[in-house]
Coordinates of C-alpha atoms in Angstrom, one line a residue:
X1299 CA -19.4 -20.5 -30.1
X1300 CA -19.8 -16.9 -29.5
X1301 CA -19.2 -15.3 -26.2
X1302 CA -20.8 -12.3 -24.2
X1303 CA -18.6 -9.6 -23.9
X1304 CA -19.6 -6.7 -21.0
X1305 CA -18.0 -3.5 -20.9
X1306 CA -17.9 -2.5 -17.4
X1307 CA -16.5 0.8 -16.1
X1308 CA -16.3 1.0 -12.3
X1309 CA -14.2 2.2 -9.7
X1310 CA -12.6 -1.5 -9.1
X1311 CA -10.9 -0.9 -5.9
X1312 CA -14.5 -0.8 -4.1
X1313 CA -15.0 -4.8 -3.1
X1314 CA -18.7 -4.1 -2.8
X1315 CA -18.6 -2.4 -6.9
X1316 CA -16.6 -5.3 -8.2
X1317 CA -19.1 -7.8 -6.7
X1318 CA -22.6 -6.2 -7.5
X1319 CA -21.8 -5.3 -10.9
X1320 CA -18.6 -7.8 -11.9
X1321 CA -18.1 -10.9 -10.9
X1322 CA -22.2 -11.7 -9.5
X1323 CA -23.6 -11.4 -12.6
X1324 CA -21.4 -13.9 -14.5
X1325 CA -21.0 -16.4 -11.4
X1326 CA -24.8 -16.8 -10.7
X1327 CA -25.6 -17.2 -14.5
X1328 CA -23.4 -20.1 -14.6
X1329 CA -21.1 -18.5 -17.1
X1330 CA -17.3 -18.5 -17.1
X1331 CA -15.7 -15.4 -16.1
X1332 CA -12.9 -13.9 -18.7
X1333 CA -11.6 -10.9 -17.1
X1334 CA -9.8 -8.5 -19.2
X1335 CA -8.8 -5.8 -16.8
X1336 CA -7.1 -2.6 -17.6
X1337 CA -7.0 -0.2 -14.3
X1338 CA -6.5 2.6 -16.1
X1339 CA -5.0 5.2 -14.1
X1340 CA -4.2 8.7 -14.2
X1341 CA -0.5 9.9 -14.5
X1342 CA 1.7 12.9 -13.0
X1343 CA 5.0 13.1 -14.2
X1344 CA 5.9 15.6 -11.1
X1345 CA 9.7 15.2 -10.6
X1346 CA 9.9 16.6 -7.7
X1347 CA 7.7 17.5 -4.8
X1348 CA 4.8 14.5 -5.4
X1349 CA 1.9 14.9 -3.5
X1350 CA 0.8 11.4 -1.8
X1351 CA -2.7 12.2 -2.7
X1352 CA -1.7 12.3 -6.6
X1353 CA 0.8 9.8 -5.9
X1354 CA -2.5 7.2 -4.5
X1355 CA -4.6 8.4 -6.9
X1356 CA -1.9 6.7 -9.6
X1357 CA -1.2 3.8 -8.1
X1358 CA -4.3 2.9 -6.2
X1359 CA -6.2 1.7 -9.4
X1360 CA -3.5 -0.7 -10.1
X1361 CA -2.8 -1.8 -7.1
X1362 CA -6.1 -2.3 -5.0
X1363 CA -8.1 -2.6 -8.3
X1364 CA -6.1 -5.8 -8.9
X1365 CA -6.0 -7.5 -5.6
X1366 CA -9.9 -6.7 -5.4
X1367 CA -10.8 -8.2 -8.6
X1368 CA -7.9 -11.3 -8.0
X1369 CA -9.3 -11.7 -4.3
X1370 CA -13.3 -12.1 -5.6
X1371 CA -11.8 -14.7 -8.7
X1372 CA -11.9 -18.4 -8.1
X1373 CA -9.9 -20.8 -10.7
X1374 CA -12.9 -22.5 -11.4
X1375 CA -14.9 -19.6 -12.3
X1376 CA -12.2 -17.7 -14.8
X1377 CA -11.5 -19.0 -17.7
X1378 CA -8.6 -15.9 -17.7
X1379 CA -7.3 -13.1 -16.7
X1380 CA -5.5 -10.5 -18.8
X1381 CA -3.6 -7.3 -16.9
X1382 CA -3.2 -4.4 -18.9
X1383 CA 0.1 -3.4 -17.6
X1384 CA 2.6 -1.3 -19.4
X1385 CA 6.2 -1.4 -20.7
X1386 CA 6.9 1.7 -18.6
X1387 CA 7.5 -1.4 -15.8
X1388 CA 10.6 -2.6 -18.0
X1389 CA 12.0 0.9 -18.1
X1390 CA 10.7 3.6 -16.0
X1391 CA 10.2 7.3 -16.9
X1392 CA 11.0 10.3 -15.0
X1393 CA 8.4 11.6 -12.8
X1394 CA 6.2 7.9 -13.0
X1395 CA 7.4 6.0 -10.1
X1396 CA 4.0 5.8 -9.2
X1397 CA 2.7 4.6 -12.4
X1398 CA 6.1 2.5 -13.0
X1399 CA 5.5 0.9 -9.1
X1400 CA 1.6 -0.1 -10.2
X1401 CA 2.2 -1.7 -13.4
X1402 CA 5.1 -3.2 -11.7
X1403 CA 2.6 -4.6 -9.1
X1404 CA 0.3 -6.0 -11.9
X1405 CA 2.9 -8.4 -13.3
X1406 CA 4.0 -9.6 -9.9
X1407 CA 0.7 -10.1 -8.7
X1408 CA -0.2 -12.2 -12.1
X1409 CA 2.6 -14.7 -10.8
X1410 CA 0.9 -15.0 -8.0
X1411 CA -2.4 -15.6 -9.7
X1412 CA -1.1 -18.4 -11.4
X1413 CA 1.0 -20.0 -8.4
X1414 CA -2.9 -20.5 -7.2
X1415 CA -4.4 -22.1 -10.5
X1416 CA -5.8 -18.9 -12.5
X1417 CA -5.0 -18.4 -16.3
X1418 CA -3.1 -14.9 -15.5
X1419 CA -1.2 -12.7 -17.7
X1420 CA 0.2 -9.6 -18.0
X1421 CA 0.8 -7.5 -21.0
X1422 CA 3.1 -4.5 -21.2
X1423 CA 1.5 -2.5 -23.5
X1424 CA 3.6 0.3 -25.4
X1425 CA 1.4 2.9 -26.7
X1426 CA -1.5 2.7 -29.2
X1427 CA -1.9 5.6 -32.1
X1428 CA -5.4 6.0 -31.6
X1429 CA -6.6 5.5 -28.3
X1430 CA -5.4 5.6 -24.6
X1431 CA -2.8 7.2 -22.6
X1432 CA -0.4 8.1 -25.5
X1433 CA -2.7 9.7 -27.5
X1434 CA -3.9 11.7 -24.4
X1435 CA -1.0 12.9 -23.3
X1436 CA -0.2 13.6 -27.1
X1437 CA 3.3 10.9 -27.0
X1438 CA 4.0 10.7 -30.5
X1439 CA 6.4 7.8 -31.6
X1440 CA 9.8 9.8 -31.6
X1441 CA 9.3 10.2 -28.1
X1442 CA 9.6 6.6 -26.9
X1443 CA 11.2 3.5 -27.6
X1444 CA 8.8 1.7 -29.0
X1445 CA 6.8 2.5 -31.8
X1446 CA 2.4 2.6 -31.5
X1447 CA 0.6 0.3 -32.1
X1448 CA -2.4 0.7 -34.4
X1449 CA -5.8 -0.5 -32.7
X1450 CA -5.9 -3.5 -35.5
X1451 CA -1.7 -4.8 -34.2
X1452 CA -3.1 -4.3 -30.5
X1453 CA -6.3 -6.6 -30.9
X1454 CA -4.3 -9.1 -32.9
X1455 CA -1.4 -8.7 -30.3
X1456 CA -4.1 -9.7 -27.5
X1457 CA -5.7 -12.5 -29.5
X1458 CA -2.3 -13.6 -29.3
X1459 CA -1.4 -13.9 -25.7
X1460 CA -5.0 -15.3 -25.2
X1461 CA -4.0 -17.8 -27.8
X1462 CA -0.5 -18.7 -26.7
X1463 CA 1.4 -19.7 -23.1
X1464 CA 2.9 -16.5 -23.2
X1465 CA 2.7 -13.5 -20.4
X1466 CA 4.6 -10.1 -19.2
X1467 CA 4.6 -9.5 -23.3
X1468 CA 5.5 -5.9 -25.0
X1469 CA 3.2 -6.2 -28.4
X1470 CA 5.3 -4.4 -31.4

């Protein structure tokens, strides 16, 4: 049994985007939804002096892209749902209460997804060596407290939770 997977890059925290080009498609082809969601969002590690425009441009993503995508999602149309969260949540970094405060938002609001019947779970991703945030921002592994994880130990880190009753995981 194979599946369709559907790349889909959109600003998510539009309800009208995230039902045109998301969840429509899927429902009225009588297919099973499988939402992996990541809600990538810019970071600004500003100490001091954050402006509340960069500050919503960090957090908004997370925040209303999640609630927009759980709000559309009925538990009879998702198989699951994954949040691409980060470990940042468990420790916090100077300058990211923003970031920390969105991620932080994702794993609640996965709780919540599955107090109402929806496969939801959250993983805290550290950072991968060859793609994403850490690589962006050039965050080597002596840096952080947890060590990269290749693309290869993140897919088979995700097959994982998908695979297991297990959420709010840090892969490493």
């Amino acid at each position: 049994n194979g599946a369709l997977i559907s790349f889909i890059g959109s600003l998510i925290t539009s309800v009208e985007t995230v039902t045109t080009f998301i969840v429509s498609p899927f429902i009225f082809n009588d297919d099973k939804v499988i939402s992996i969601e990541e809600n990538s969002s810019a970071t600004n590690d500003a100490l001091i002096n954050k402006e509340l425009k960069t500050f919503n441009q960090v957090i908004s993503p997370k925040m209303l892209g999640t609630i927009t995508i759980g709000s559309l999602l009925q538990k009879d149309e998702v198989e699951f749902m994954i949040l691409f969260s980060s470990m940042q949540t468990l420790f916090g970094g100077a300058g990211q209460g923003d970031y920390t405060a969105g991620n932080s938002f994702m794993d609640t609001y996965c709780k919540c997804l599955q107090s109402n019947g929806i496969n939801a779970k959250t993983v805290n991703w550290p950072g991968w060596s060859e793609t994403g945030m850490a690589v962006d921002f050039q965050v080597t592994d002596d840096m952080v407290m947890f060590k990269s994880l290749t693309n290869r130990r993140a897919i088979m880190a995700l097959h994982t939770v998908i695979t297991h009753d297990i959420t709010n995981v840090v892969p490493g």
